[in-house]
Coordinates of C-alpha atoms in Angstrom, one line a residue:
M1043 CA -44.4 -102.4 -48.7
A1044 CA -40.6 -102.1 -49.0
A1045 CA -40.2 -103.5 -45.5
R1046 CA -42.6 -106.4 -46.1
S1047 CA -40.9 -107.2 -49.4
I1048 CA -37.5 -107.5 -47.7
W1049 CA -38.9 -109.6 -44.8
R1050 CA -40.6 -111.9 -47.3
Y1051 CA -37.4 -112.5 -49.3
G1052 CA -35.1 -112.6 -46.3
A1053 CA -35.5 -116.3 -45.6
K1054 CA -34.9 -117.3 -49.2
L1055 CA -32.0 -115.0 -49.4
A1056 CA -30.4 -116.5 -46.3
V1057 CA -30.7 -120.0 -47.6
A1058 CA -29.3 -119.1 -51.0
A1059 CA -26.4 -117.1 -49.5
T1060 CA -25.6 -119.9 -47.0
A1061 CA -25.1 -122.3 -50.0
L1062 CA -23.3 -119.7 -52.1
G1063 CA -21.1 -118.2 -49.4
G1064 CA -20.5 -121.5 -47.7
G1065 CA -19.3 -123.0 -51.0
A1066 CA -17.0 -120.0 -51.5
A1067 CA -15.6 -120.4 -48.0
L1068 CA -14.8 -124.1 -48.6
A1069 CA -13.2 -123.3 -51.9
S1070 CA -11.1 -120.4 -50.7
S1071 CA -9.7 -122.0 -47.5
D1072 CA -6.9 -124.6 -47.2
D1073 CA -7.8 -125.3 -43.6
P1074 CA -10.9 -127.6 -43.2
A1075 CA -11.5 -126.4 -39.7
T1076 CA -11.5 -122.7 -40.8
A1077 CA -13.8 -123.6 -43.8
L1078 CA -16.3 -125.3 -41.4
K1079 CA -16.2 -122.2 -39.1
L1080 CA -16.9 -119.9 -42.1
C1081 CA -19.7 -122.1 -43.3
T1082 CA -21.5 -121.5 -39.9
A1083 CA -20.6 -117.8 -39.9
V1084 CA -22.0 -117.0 -43.3
P1085 CA -25.7 -117.6 -42.4
V1086 CA -25.2 -115.4 -39.3
R1087 CA -23.9 -112.6 -41.5
L1088 CA -26.8 -113.1 -43.9
V1089 CA -29.3 -112.9 -41.0
R1090 CA -27.6 -109.7 -39.9
D1091 CA -27.8 -108.3 -43.4
S1092 CA -31.5 -109.1 -43.8
V1093 CA -32.6 -107.9 -40.4
T1094 CA -30.7 -104.6 -40.8
A1095 CA -32.1 -104.0 -44.3
A1096 CA -35.6 -104.7 -43.1
S1097 CA -35.2 -102.6 -40.0
I1098 CA -34.0 -99.6 -42.0
A1099 CA -36.8 -100.0 -44.6
F1100 CA -39.5 -100.3 -41.9
D1101 CA -38.1 -97.3 -40.0
Y1102 CA -38.4 -95.1 -43.0
E1103 CA -41.9 -96.4 -43.9
Y1104 CA -43.3 -96.2 -40.4
S1105 CA -41.7 -93.0 -39.2
L1106 CA -42.5 -90.9 -42.3
W1107 CA -46.1 -92.3 -42.7
G1108 CA -48.6 -89.5 -43.1
L1109 CA -46.1 -86.7 -42.9
P1110 CA -46.6 -84.3 -45.9
E1111 CA -43.7 -83.7 -48.3
G1112 CA -42.0 -80.3 -47.8
T1113 CA -43.0 -79.8 -44.2
S1114 CA -40.5 -79.0 -41.4
E1115 CA -41.9 -81.9 -39.3
R1116 CA -41.1 -84.4 -42.1
A1117 CA -37.6 -82.9 -42.6
K1118 CA -36.9 -83.2 -38.9
V1119 CA -38.2 -86.8 -38.7
K1120 CA -36.3 -87.8 -41.9
H1121 CA -33.1 -86.4 -40.4
E1122 CA -33.6 -88.6 -37.3
V1123 CA -34.3 -91.7 -39.4
H1124 CA -31.2 -91.0 -41.5
L1125 CA -29.1 -90.9 -38.3
R1126 CA -30.6 -94.1 -36.9
S1127 CA -30.3 -95.9 -40.2
A1128 CA -26.7 -94.8 -40.7
R1129 CA -25.8 -96.1 -37.2
K1130 CA -27.5 -99.4 -38.0
L1131 CA -25.5 -99.7 -41.2
Q1132 CA -22.3 -98.7 -39.3
E1133 CA -22.9 -101.4 -36.7
L1134 CA -23.5 -104.0 -39.5
C1135 CA -20.3 -103.1 -41.2
F1136 CA -18.3 -103.4 -38.0
K1137 CA -19.9 -106.7 -37.0
N1138 CA -19.3 -108.3 -40.4
G1139 CA -16.0 -106.5 -41.0
G1140 CA -13.8 -107.0 -44.1
I1141 CA -15.6 -106.2 -47.4
Y1142 CA -18.5 -104.6 -45.5
I1143 CA -16.1 -102.0 -44.0
K1144 CA -14.8 -101.3 -47.6
L1145 CA -18.5 -100.7 -48.6
G1146 CA -18.9 -98.4 -45.6
Q1147 CA -15.8 -96.4 -46.6
H1148 CA -17.2 -96.1 -50.1
I1149 CA -20.5 -94.7 -48.8
G1150 CA -18.5 -92.2 -46.7
Q1151 CA -16.9 -90.8 -49.9
L1152 CA -20.2 -90.3 -51.8
E1153 CA -20.8 -86.8 -50.5
Y1154 CA -23.9 -85.1 -51.9
L1155 CA -25.0 -88.4 -53.5
V1156 CA -26.3 -90.0 -50.3
P1157 CA -27.8 -88.3 -47.2
Q1158 CA -25.2 -86.2 -45.3
E1159 CA -26.0 -88.2 -42.1
Y1160 CA -24.7 -91.4 -43.8
V1161 CA -21.6 -89.6 -45.1
Q1162 CA -20.7 -88.1 -41.8
I1163 CA -21.1 -91.2 -39.7
M1164 CA -19.3 -93.5 -42.2
R1165 CA -16.5 -91.0 -42.7
E1166 CA -15.9 -90.5 -39.0
S1167 CA -15.8 -94.3 -38.2
M1168 CA -14.7 -96.2 -41.3
L1169 CA -11.3 -94.6 -42.1
N1170 CA -9.1 -95.4 -39.1
K1171 CA -11.3 -96.6 -36.3
C1172 CA -12.1 -100.1 -37.6
P1173 CA -12.1 -103.2 -35.5
V1174 CA -8.7 -104.6 -34.6
S1175 CA -7.1 -108.0 -34.6
S1176 CA -5.8 -109.2 -31.3
Y1177 CA -2.1 -109.5 -30.6
D1178 CA -2.4 -113.3 -30.7
Q1179 CA -3.8 -113.0 -34.2
V1180 CA -1.0 -110.7 -35.2
C1181 CA 1.5 -113.3 -33.8
D1182 CA -0.2 -116.0 -35.9
V1183 CA 0.3 -113.9 -39.1
F1184 CA 4.0 -113.4 -38.2
K1185 CA 4.5 -117.1 -37.5
K1186 CA 2.9 -118.1 -40.8
E1187 CA 4.8 -115.5 -42.9
L1188 CA 8.2 -115.3 -41.2
G1189 CA 8.3 -118.3 -38.8
K1190 CA 8.8 -116.0 -35.9
T1191 CA 6.9 -113.8 -33.4
P1192 CA 7.1 -110.0 -33.6
D1193 CA 9.4 -109.9 -30.5
Q1194 CA 11.8 -112.2 -32.3
V1195 CA 11.9 -110.0 -35.4
F1196 CA 12.1 -106.6 -33.8
D1197 CA 13.9 -105.1 -30.8
D1198 CA 10.6 -103.5 -29.8
F1199 CA 7.1 -104.0 -31.0
D1200 CA 4.0 -102.2 -29.7
P1201 CA 1.1 -104.7 -29.5
V1202 CA -1.4 -101.9 -29.7
P1203 CA -2.0 -100.7 -33.3
I1204 CA -1.9 -97.0 -34.1
A1205 CA -4.5 -97.5 -36.8
S1206 CA -6.8 -100.1 -38.1
A1207 CA -8.6 -100.3 -41.5
S1208 CA -10.8 -102.8 -43.3
L1209 CA -8.0 -105.1 -44.5
A1210 CA -5.2 -104.5 -42.1
Q1211 CA -3.8 -102.7 -39.0
V1212 CA -0.6 -100.8 -38.4
H1213 CA 1.8 -101.2 -35.5
V1214 CA 4.9 -99.3 -34.5
A1215 CA 8.2 -101.2 -34.0
R1216 CA 12.0 -100.7 -33.9
N1217 CA 14.2 -103.0 -36.0
R1218 CA 17.5 -104.4 -35.1
D1219 CA 19.3 -101.2 -36.2
G1220 CA 17.1 -99.1 -33.9
Q1221 CA 15.1 -97.5 -36.7
K1222 CA 11.4 -96.8 -36.2
V1223 CA 9.2 -98.7 -38.6
A1224 CA 5.6 -99.1 -39.4
V1225 CA 4.3 -102.7 -39.5
K1226 CA 1.2 -103.4 -41.6
V1227 CA -0.4 -106.7 -40.6
Q1228 CA -3.3 -108.2 -42.6
H1229 CA -6.3 -109.1 -40.5
T1230 CA -6.3 -112.9 -40.1
H1231 CA -9.8 -113.5 -41.3
M1232 CA -9.4 -111.6 -44.6
T1233 CA -7.9 -114.3 -46.8
D1234 CA -10.5 -116.9 -45.8
T1235 CA -13.6 -114.8 -45.6
A1236 CA -13.0 -112.6 -48.6
A1237 CA -14.6 -115.0 -51.1
A1238 CA -17.5 -115.9 -48.8
D1239 CA -18.2 -112.2 -48.0
H1240 CA -18.0 -111.3 -51.7
A1241 CA -20.5 -114.0 -52.6
T1242 CA -22.8 -112.8 -49.9
V1243 CA -22.6 -109.2 -50.9
E1244 CA -23.0 -110.0 -54.5
L1245 CA -26.2 -112.0 -53.8
L1246 CA -27.6 -109.1 -51.7
V1247 CA -26.9 -106.5 -54.4
N1248 CA -28.4 -108.8 -57.1
T1249 CA -31.4 -109.4 -55.0
L1250 CA -31.9 -105.7 -54.2
H1251 CA -31.6 -105.0 -57.9
W1252 CA -34.3 -107.7 -58.6
L1253 CA -36.6 -106.2 -56.0
F1254 CA -35.9 -102.6 -56.9
P1255 CA -34.6 -102.4 -60.5
S1256 CA -33.5 -98.7 -60.1
F1257 CA -31.0 -99.9 -57.4
D1258 CA -28.2 -101.3 -59.7
Y1259 CA -24.8 -101.3 -57.9
R1260 CA -23.6 -104.6 -59.5
W1261 CA -20.7 -102.6 -61.0
L1262 CA -19.4 -102.0 -57.5
V1263 CA -19.4 -105.7 -56.8
A1264 CA -17.6 -106.4 -60.1
E1265 CA -15.0 -103.8 -59.2
M1266 CA -14.4 -105.3 -55.7
R1267 CA -14.0 -108.7 -57.3
E1268 CA -11.2 -107.4 -59.4
S1269 CA -9.5 -105.0 -56.9
L1270 CA -9.7 -106.9 -53.6
P1271 CA -7.2 -109.7 -54.4
K1272 CA -4.7 -106.9 -55.4
E1273 CA -5.3 -105.0 -52.2
L1274 CA -4.7 -108.2 -50.2
D1275 CA -1.3 -108.6 -51.8
F1276 CA 1.1 -106.4 -49.8
L1277 CA 4.0 -107.1 -52.1
L1278 CA 2.1 -105.6 -55.0
E1279 CA 1.3 -102.6 -52.7
A1280 CA 5.0 -102.2 -52.0
K1281 CA 5.8 -102.2 -55.8
N1282 CA 3.0 -99.6 -56.3
S1283 CA 4.6 -97.3 -53.7
E1284 CA 7.9 -97.4 -55.5
K1285 CA 6.4 -97.0 -59.0
V1286 CA 4.4 -93.9 -58.1
L1287 CA 7.6 -92.1 -56.8
E1288 CA 9.5 -93.2 -59.9
N1289 CA 6.8 -91.7 -62.1
F1290 CA 7.1 -88.3 -60.3
W1291 CA 10.9 -88.2 -60.6
K1292 CA 10.7 -89.2 -64.3
L1293 CA 7.6 -87.5 -65.5
S1294 CA 6.9 -84.7 -63.0
P1295 CA 10.4 -83.7 -61.6
H1296 CA 9.2 -80.2 -60.8
I1297 CA 7.2 -81.5 -57.8
A1298 CA 8.9 -84.8 -57.1
N1299 CA 10.6 -83.4 -54.0
Y1300 CA 7.2 -82.5 -52.5
I1301 CA 5.8 -86.1 -52.9
Y1302 CA 6.9 -89.0 -50.7
A1303 CA 6.1 -92.6 -49.9
P1304 CA 7.6 -94.6 -47.0
K1305 CA 10.6 -96.8 -47.9
V1306 CA 9.8 -100.5 -47.9
Y1307 CA 11.9 -103.1 -46.0
W1308 CA 11.7 -105.9 -48.6
N1309 CA 13.6 -108.5 -46.6
L1310 CA 10.9 -108.6 -44.0
S1311 CA 7.8 -108.0 -46.2
T1312 CA 5.5 -110.6 -47.5
S1313 CA 2.0 -110.7 -49.1
K1314 CA 0.4 -110.3 -45.7
L1315 CA 3.1 -108.3 -43.8
L1316 CA 4.4 -105.0 -45.0
I1317 CA 7.3 -103.3 -43.1
M1318 CA 7.9 -99.7 -44.0
E1319 CA 9.8 -96.7 -42.8
F1320 CA 7.8 -94.9 -40.1
V1321 CA 7.0 -91.4 -41.3
D1322 CA 5.5 -88.8 -38.9
G1323 CA 3.0 -86.3 -40.3
A1324 CA -0.4 -84.6 -39.9
Q1325 CA -3.4 -86.1 -41.5
V1326 CA -4.3 -84.0 -44.5
N1327 CA -7.7 -83.1 -43.0
D1328 CA -6.2 -82.0 -39.6
V1329 CA -5.9 -78.3 -40.4
K1330 CA -5.0 -77.3 -36.8
S1331 CA -1.9 -79.7 -36.8
I1332 CA -0.9 -78.6 -40.3
R1333 CA -0.8 -75.0 -39.1
K1334 CA 1.2 -76.0 -36.1
L1335 CA 3.8 -77.4 -38.5
G1336 CA 4.1 -73.9 -40.0
I1337 CA 2.3 -75.0 -43.2
D1338 CA -0.4 -73.1 -45.0
P1339 CA -3.5 -75.3 -45.7
H1340 CA -3.9 -73.6 -49.0
E1341 CA -0.4 -74.7 -50.0
V1342 CA -1.4 -78.3 -49.1
S1343 CA -4.6 -78.0 -51.2
R1344 CA -2.6 -76.8 -54.2
L1345 CA -0.1 -79.7 -53.7
V1346 CA -2.8 -82.3 -53.5
S1347 CA -4.5 -81.0 -56.6
Q1348 CA -1.2 -80.8 -58.5
A1349 CA -0.1 -84.3 -57.4
F1350 CA -3.3 -86.1 -58.5
A1351 CA -3.6 -84.1 -61.7
E1352 CA -0.1 -85.3 -62.7
M1353 CA -1.1 -88.9 -61.8
M1354 CA -4.3 -88.8 -63.8
F1355 CA -3.4 -86.8 -66.9
K1356 CA 0.4 -87.5 -67.3
H1357 CA 1.4 -90.7 -65.5
G1358 CA -1.8 -92.7 -66.1
F1359 CA -1.0 -94.5 -62.8
V1360 CA -3.4 -93.3 -60.1
H1361 CA -3.7 -93.8 -56.4
C1362 CA -7.5 -94.5 -56.2
D1363 CA -8.0 -94.4 -52.4
P1364 CA -6.8 -90.9 -51.4
H1365 CA -9.1 -90.4 -48.4
A1366 CA -7.8 -88.4 -45.4
A1367 CA -6.3 -91.3 -43.5
N1368 CA -4.1 -92.2 -46.6
L1369 CA -2.6 -88.7 -47.0
L1370 CA -0.1 -87.2 -44.5
V1371 CA 1.6 -83.8 -44.6
R1372 CA 4.9 -82.8 -43.2
P1373 CA 7.4 -80.0 -43.9
V1374 CA 9.8 -80.7 -46.7
P1375 CA 12.9 -82.1 -44.8
S1376 CA 15.4 -80.5 -47.1
E1377 CA 14.0 -77.0 -47.0
K1378 CA 14.2 -74.3 -44.3
K1379 CA 11.5 -71.9 -43.1
S1380 CA 10.7 -68.8 -45.2
I1381 CA 11.3 -65.3 -43.9
L1382 CA 7.7 -65.3 -42.7
G1383 CA 8.3 -68.6 -40.8
K1384 CA 6.3 -70.8 -43.2
R1385 CA 7.3 -74.2 -44.4
K1386 CA 6.7 -75.9 -47.7
P1387 CA 4.5 -79.0 -47.5
Q1388 CA 5.4 -82.5 -48.5
L1389 CA 2.6 -84.9 -49.3
I1390 CA 3.1 -88.4 -48.0
L1391 CA 1.2 -91.1 -49.8
I1392 CA 0.3 -94.2 -47.8
D1393 CA -1.8 -97.3 -48.5
H1394 CA -0.8 -98.1 -52.1
G1395 CA -3.1 -101.2 -52.5
L1396 CA -5.6 -99.6 -54.9
Y1397 CA -4.1 -98.2 -58.1
K1398 CA -5.5 -98.0 -61.6
E1399 CA -3.6 -97.6 -64.9
L1400 CA -5.2 -95.6 -67.7
D1401 CA -4.3 -96.6 -71.2
A1402 CA -3.1 -93.9 -73.6
T1403 CA -6.5 -93.4 -75.2
T1404 CA -8.5 -93.2 -71.9
K1405 CA -5.8 -90.9 -70.4
F1406 CA -6.0 -88.5 -73.4
N1407 CA -9.9 -88.5 -73.4
Y1408 CA -10.0 -87.9 -69.6
A1409 CA -7.5 -85.1 -69.8
A1410 CA -9.3 -83.5 -72.8
L1411 CA -12.6 -83.8 -70.9
W1412 CA -11.3 -81.9 -67.8
K1413 CA -9.7 -79.3 -70.1
A1414 CA -13.1 -78.8 -71.6
L1415 CA -14.8 -78.6 -68.2
I1416 CA -12.3 -76.0 -66.9
F1417 CA -12.8 -73.8 -70.0
A1418 CA -16.6 -74.4 -70.2
D1419 CA -16.4 -75.8 -73.7
A1420 CA -19.8 -77.5 -74.1
N1421 CA -19.1 -79.2 -77.5
A1422 CA -15.8 -80.7 -76.2
I1423 CA -17.4 -81.8 -73.0
K1424 CA -20.0 -83.7 -75.0
E1425 CA -17.4 -85.2 -77.4
Y1426 CA -15.1 -86.6 -74.7
S1427 CA -17.9 -87.7 -72.4
V1428 CA -19.3 -89.8 -75.2
K1429 CA -15.8 -91.2 -75.9
L1430 CA -15.5 -92.2 -72.3
G1431 CA -18.7 -94.1 -72.4
A1432 CA -21.3 -91.7 -70.9
G1433 CA -23.4 -91.7 -74.1
E1434 CA -25.1 -88.8 -75.9
D1435 CA -28.1 -89.0 -73.5
L1436 CA -26.1 -88.8 -70.2
Y1437 CA -23.1 -86.6 -70.9
V1438 CA -24.7 -83.7 -69.1
L1439 CA -25.2 -85.8 -66.0
F1440 CA -21.6 -87.1 -66.3
A1441 CA -20.2 -83.6 -66.3
G1442 CA -22.4 -82.8 -63.3
I1443 CA -21.1 -85.8 -61.3
L1444 CA -17.5 -84.9 -62.1
T1445 CA -17.8 -81.3 -61.1
M1446 CA -20.7 -81.5 -58.6
R1447 CA -22.2 -78.5 -60.5
P1448 CA -25.4 -78.2 -62.5
W1449 CA -25.1 -77.9 -66.3
N1450 CA -25.8 -74.1 -66.4
R1451 CA -22.8 -73.6 -64.0
V1452 CA -20.6 -76.1 -65.9
T1453 CA -21.0 -74.1 -69.1
D1454 CA -20.8 -70.7 -67.4
R1455 CA -17.8 -68.7 -68.6
A1456 CA -17.1 -67.2 -65.2
V1457 CA -13.6 -68.0 -63.7
D1458 CA -15.2 -69.6 -60.6
H1459 CA -17.9 -71.5 -62.4
L1460 CA -16.9 -74.9 -60.9
V1461 CA -16.2 -73.7 -57.4
I1462 CA -18.3 -75.3 -54.6
Q1463 CA -18.5 -73.1 -51.5
G1464 CA -19.5 -76.0 -49.2
T1465 CA -22.6 -74.2 -47.9
D1466 CA -25.8 -75.8 -46.8
G1467 CA -27.4 -74.4 -49.9
D1468 CA -24.9 -76.1 -52.2
R1469 CA -25.4 -79.4 -50.4
S1470 CA -29.2 -79.2 -50.6
E1471 CA -29.1 -78.3 -54.3
L1472 CA -26.8 -81.3 -55.1
Q1473 CA -28.7 -83.7 -52.9
M1474 CA -31.9 -82.6 -54.7
Y1475 CA -30.4 -83.3 -58.1
A1476 CA -29.1 -86.7 -56.9
S1477 CA -32.5 -87.7 -55.6
Q1478 CA -34.3 -86.4 -58.8
Y1479 CA -31.9 -88.2 -61.2
F1480 CA -31.1 -91.3 -59.2
P1481 CA -32.2 -93.8 -61.9
Q1482 CA -30.1 -92.0 -64.5
I1483 CA -27.1 -91.8 -62.2
T1484 CA -27.4 -95.6 -61.6
E1485 CA -27.5 -96.2 -65.4
L1486 CA -24.5 -93.9 -66.0
L1487 CA -22.5 -95.8 -63.3
R1488 CA -23.5 -99.1 -64.9
R1489 CA -22.3 -98.1 -68.4
L1490 CA -19.0 -96.3 -67.6
P1491 CA -15.7 -98.3 -67.7
R1492 CA -14.6 -99.4 -64.3
V1493 CA -11.4 -97.4 -64.5
I1494 CA -13.5 -94.2 -64.9
L1495 CA -15.7 -95.2 -61.9
L1496 CA -12.5 -95.3 -59.8
M1497 CA -11.6 -91.9 -61.1
L1498 CA -15.0 -90.7 -59.9
K1499 CA -14.2 -92.3 -56.5
T1500 CA -10.8 -90.6 -56.5
N1501 CA -12.5 -87.2 -57.3
D1502 CA -14.9 -87.7 -54.4
C1503 CA -12.0 -88.4 -52.0
L1504 CA -10.1 -85.3 -53.2
R1505 CA -13.2 -83.1 -53.0
A1506 CA -13.7 -84.2 -49.4
V1507 CA -10.0 -83.4 -48.6
N1508 CA -10.2 -80.0 -50.2
N1509 CA -13.4 -79.3 -48.4
C1510 CA -11.7 -79.9 -45.0
L1511 CA -8.7 -77.8 -46.0
L1512 CA -10.6 -74.9 -47.5
Q1513 CA -14.2 -75.3 -46.3
G1514 CA -15.1 -75.6 -50.0
S1515 CA -13.3 -75.8 -53.3
S1516 CA -10.9 -73.2 -54.7
P1517 CA -10.5 -71.6 -58.2
E1518 CA -6.8 -72.3 -57.9
S1519 CA -7.4 -76.0 -57.8
F1520 CA -9.3 -75.8 -61.0
V1521 CA -6.6 -73.7 -62.6
I1522 CA -4.0 -76.4 -61.7
I1523 CA -6.2 -79.1 -63.1
G1524 CA -6.7 -77.0 -66.3
R1525 CA -3.0 -76.4 -66.7
V1526 CA -2.0 -80.1 -66.2
S1527 CA -4.8 -81.5 -68.3
S1528 CA -4.1 -79.0 -71.1
K1529 CA -0.4 -79.7 -71.1
A1530 CA -1.1 -83.5 -71.2
V1531 CA -3.4 -83.0 -74.2
I1532 CA -0.8 -80.8 -76.0
E1533 CA 2.0 -83.3 -75.4
A1534 CA -0.2 -86.2 -76.7
K1535 CA -1.1 -84.2 -79.8
L1536 CA 2.6 -83.3 -80.5
L1537 CA 3.5 -87.0 -80.3
Q1538 CA 0.8 -87.8 -82.9
S1539 CA 1.7 -84.9 -85.2
K1540 CA 3.8 -86.1 -88.1
S1541 CA 3.7 -83.0 -90.4
F1542 CA 5.3 -79.6 -89.6
L1543 CA 2.0 -77.8 -90.2
R1544 CA 0.2 -80.0 -87.7
R1545 CA 3.0 -79.4 -85.2
L1546 CA 2.7 -75.6 -85.8
S1547 CA -1.0 -75.8 -85.2
V1548 CA -0.5 -77.6 -81.9
W1549 CA 2.1 -75.0 -80.8
L1550 CA -0.3 -72.2 -81.6
E1551 CA -2.9 -73.9 -79.6
E1552 CA -0.5 -74.2 -76.7
I1553 CA 0.3 -70.5 -76.8
L1554 CA -3.4 -69.6 -76.7
L1555 CA -3.9 -72.0 -73.8
E1556 CA -1.1 -70.4 -71.9
V1557 CA -2.6 -66.9 -72.5
R1558 CA -6.0 -68.0 -71.3
L1559 CA -4.5 -69.7 -68.1
F1560 CA -2.3 -66.6 -67.4
S1561 CA -5.3 -64.3 -67.7
I1562 CA -7.3 -66.5 -65.3
E1563 CA -4.4 -66.5 -62.8
M1564 CA -4.1 -62.7 -63.0
F1565 CA -7.8 -62.4 -62.4
L1566 CA -7.6 -64.6 -59.4
W1567 CA -4.6 -62.7 -58.1
L1568 CA -6.5 -59.4 -58.4
L1569 CA -9.4 -60.9 -56.6
Q1570 CA -7.1 -62.0 -53.7
I1571 CA -5.7 -58.4 -53.5
R1572 CA -9.2 -57.0 -53.5
K1573 CA -10.3 -59.4 -50.8
A1574 CA -7.2 -58.6 -48.6
L1575 CA -7.8 -54.9 -48.9
F1576 CA -11.4 -55.3 -48.0
L1577 CA -10.6 -57.4 -44.9
A1578 CA -8.0 -54.8 -43.9

């Protein structure tokens, strides 16, 4: 039935999207020839969308027909259908490009919420193996932005990009001073096709919601409508890269030396060209290369947790796209090796197009919620979940999505109650919950503020990074989150305290928190000693 429904509405959908997407293309392009080309391309994209959706729906319905639930044969066939469907979706994203690749990247970060086959295929292909613009197209961007070709701007310019993403690709060059630089060039089609693609995707999502009311991802379209123009402005991205470092030096100086963002060459940068210092480092998920640099992956995990906890709970200015391709690791340039030959890690933040600012109230409530989650305070979890928009009916689900743990584990007083081991059993349990509560999850995502939705996405990215570094999550990461969130809450309360008695009460609360955190850290330290002795 699902396949027949999609086929039935496919023709109507294509006609509507041709008018809508074509109008958006005409309105968004200054070049009539380009606009006409886009008007002819939009129907082709729509046909691809409809055919792919129908093909996937038919494959599931036909392949699983007559196979009883819970049997090994059905599980095997479903796995094969998941793989085929994920590859079809991957092919669609690559053919359409642009916004579609952004959607594919988002799917790749929804670990445990969509079938693992989709996550794996999207994550492997969508981060830095995207389609590339030709060298001629790169030259066109240079001519429009700087009035010169790359060879006229640089002493040396490699025409083959070292990485390509949904919106842009990166080339290596040497400037006139002989310095190695990274050149980020926006894909030529992005500016003109963004509006048309957005209109098409919006129509598809709205139509799927009409056909299947439980499928409500209109919030994702609304978020892309707001964030995409910002991501396409490379000058804004450059400003973000400088602001995030400034925040660390002003608000978190104790770790500022361990966080870095490439220097921007403002004289050559425009809204579609970004010239930066070239910084060499290992991708944060490349454990083998990190170890070759003399860096302990556990140190990297702790640094990532610390850096993003500081951004979320203290700075209120958060890098919201921290997938593995956007985080590099290198030894701290100013520090030497330890006696054991180890080096301290420095986290290099790249791709600063997607940031979110949390207002003071949201920042406090979010920090207070994480503090409650770390200390398994059920009443506080409910209070701050409701304040953030989850509602009294879905706060338990909200806590589960944030931690990827069932409620009985969230409220467990054990030190490691939030730790995910990354085992097949963990994955199966979480996927079962996601499938069982899919309508409620959709409703929760619809009602939460968009800034919190991006915090969820950021959590998904960081969870994937930690899973690569540690093959699961670590109690230490949660202790770091607990310490930073608690400190942020205490600092906010002190600022609001006008009487001496109120300040005294907050100071006592701070002392008790420090005692609790110290006892947790001592317990973890004893566990590590016990583990080391056992292995010996």
